[in-house]
Amino acid sequence: MNDEKAFSKIDKAVAKKKSGPVLDVMKKADKEVLIKALEALGKIGDEDSCNRVTNYLDHEDKDVRLAACKAAVAINTEYMKTRVRYQLSKEADADVKKKMQEIFQKVNG
């Protein structure tokens, strides 16, 4: 699936508030599609979205970790706030940690 088709599928899933199609796209996504999918899961915010976003908070790629952080903050449940705090406590990359703190504080003050 090329990126344009993946983006279209993701946008349709967000409009319907269904995480299933987004999760399917993520199985074979490149970095750009993965980041878009995480953003979509942040907008959908169901239980499956929370579970998948949590899995990407400690991804090897820093851009993916930041996208997961943004999605978690967008979902804005107590669990997701706690999970982002935990990720902040163990984040090894100082630049990523700083950006995560900024993302978290924009929403949570």
Short mmCIF file of C-alpha atoms in Angstrom, two decimals, residues 9-55:
data_model
loop_
_atom_site.label_atom_id
_atom_site.label_comp_id
_atom_site.label_asym_id
_atom_site.label_seq_id
_atom_site.Cartn_x
_atom_site.Cartn_y
_atom_site.Cartn_z
CA LYS A 9 -7.60 4.89 4.82
CA ILE A 10 -6.43 6.53 8.05
CA ASP A 11 -8.48 9.68 7.42
CA LYS A 12 -11.62 7.63 6.74
CA ALA A 13 -11.09 5.66 9.95
CA VAL A 14 -10.73 8.87 11.98
CA ALA A 15 -13.95 10.23 10.49
CA LYS A 16 -15.72 7.04 11.59
CA LYS A 17 -13.87 6.94 14.95
CA LYS A 18 -12.72 3.36 14.23
CA SER A 19 -9.23 2.28 15.22
CA GLY A 20 -9.30 -1.11 13.46
CA PRO A 21 -8.38 0.13 9.97
CA VAL A 22 -5.62 2.32 11.43
CA LEU A 23 -4.17 -0.62 13.33
CA ASP A 24 -4.20 -2.66 10.10
CA VAL A 25 -2.29 0.05 8.24
CA MET A 26 0.29 0.18 11.03
CA LYS A 27 1.26 -3.47 10.49
CA LYS A 28 3.16 -2.62 7.31
CA ALA A 29 3.71 1.11 7.63
CA ASP A 30 6.83 3.10 6.96
CA LYS A 31 7.84 5.82 9.42
CA GLU A 32 5.76 8.58 7.83
CA VAL A 33 2.58 6.48 7.76
CA LEU A 34 3.26 5.23 11.29
CA ILE A 35 3.45 8.80 12.59
CA LYS A 36 0.20 9.71 10.80
CA ALA A 37 -1.45 6.59 12.21
CA LEU A 38 -0.39 7.47 15.75
CA GLU A 39 -1.83 10.95 15.29
CA ALA A 40 -5.08 9.35 14.15
CA LEU A 41 -5.19 7.04 17.16
CA GLY A 42 -4.83 10.10 19.37
CA LYS A 43 -7.97 11.49 17.78
CA ILE A 44 -9.91 8.22 18.03
CA GLY A 45 -8.93 7.51 21.63
CA ASP A 46 -10.60 4.14 22.15
CA GLU A 47 -9.10 1.30 24.19
CA ASP A 48 -7.32 -0.25 21.19
CA SER A 49 -5.85 3.15 20.37
CA CYS A 50 -4.54 3.55 23.91
CA ASN A 51 -2.97 0.11 23.85
CA ARG A 52 -1.22 0.67 20.54
CA VAL A 53 -0.02 4.19 21.38
CA THR A 54 1.45 2.87 24.61
CA ASN A 55 3.45 0.31 22.64
#
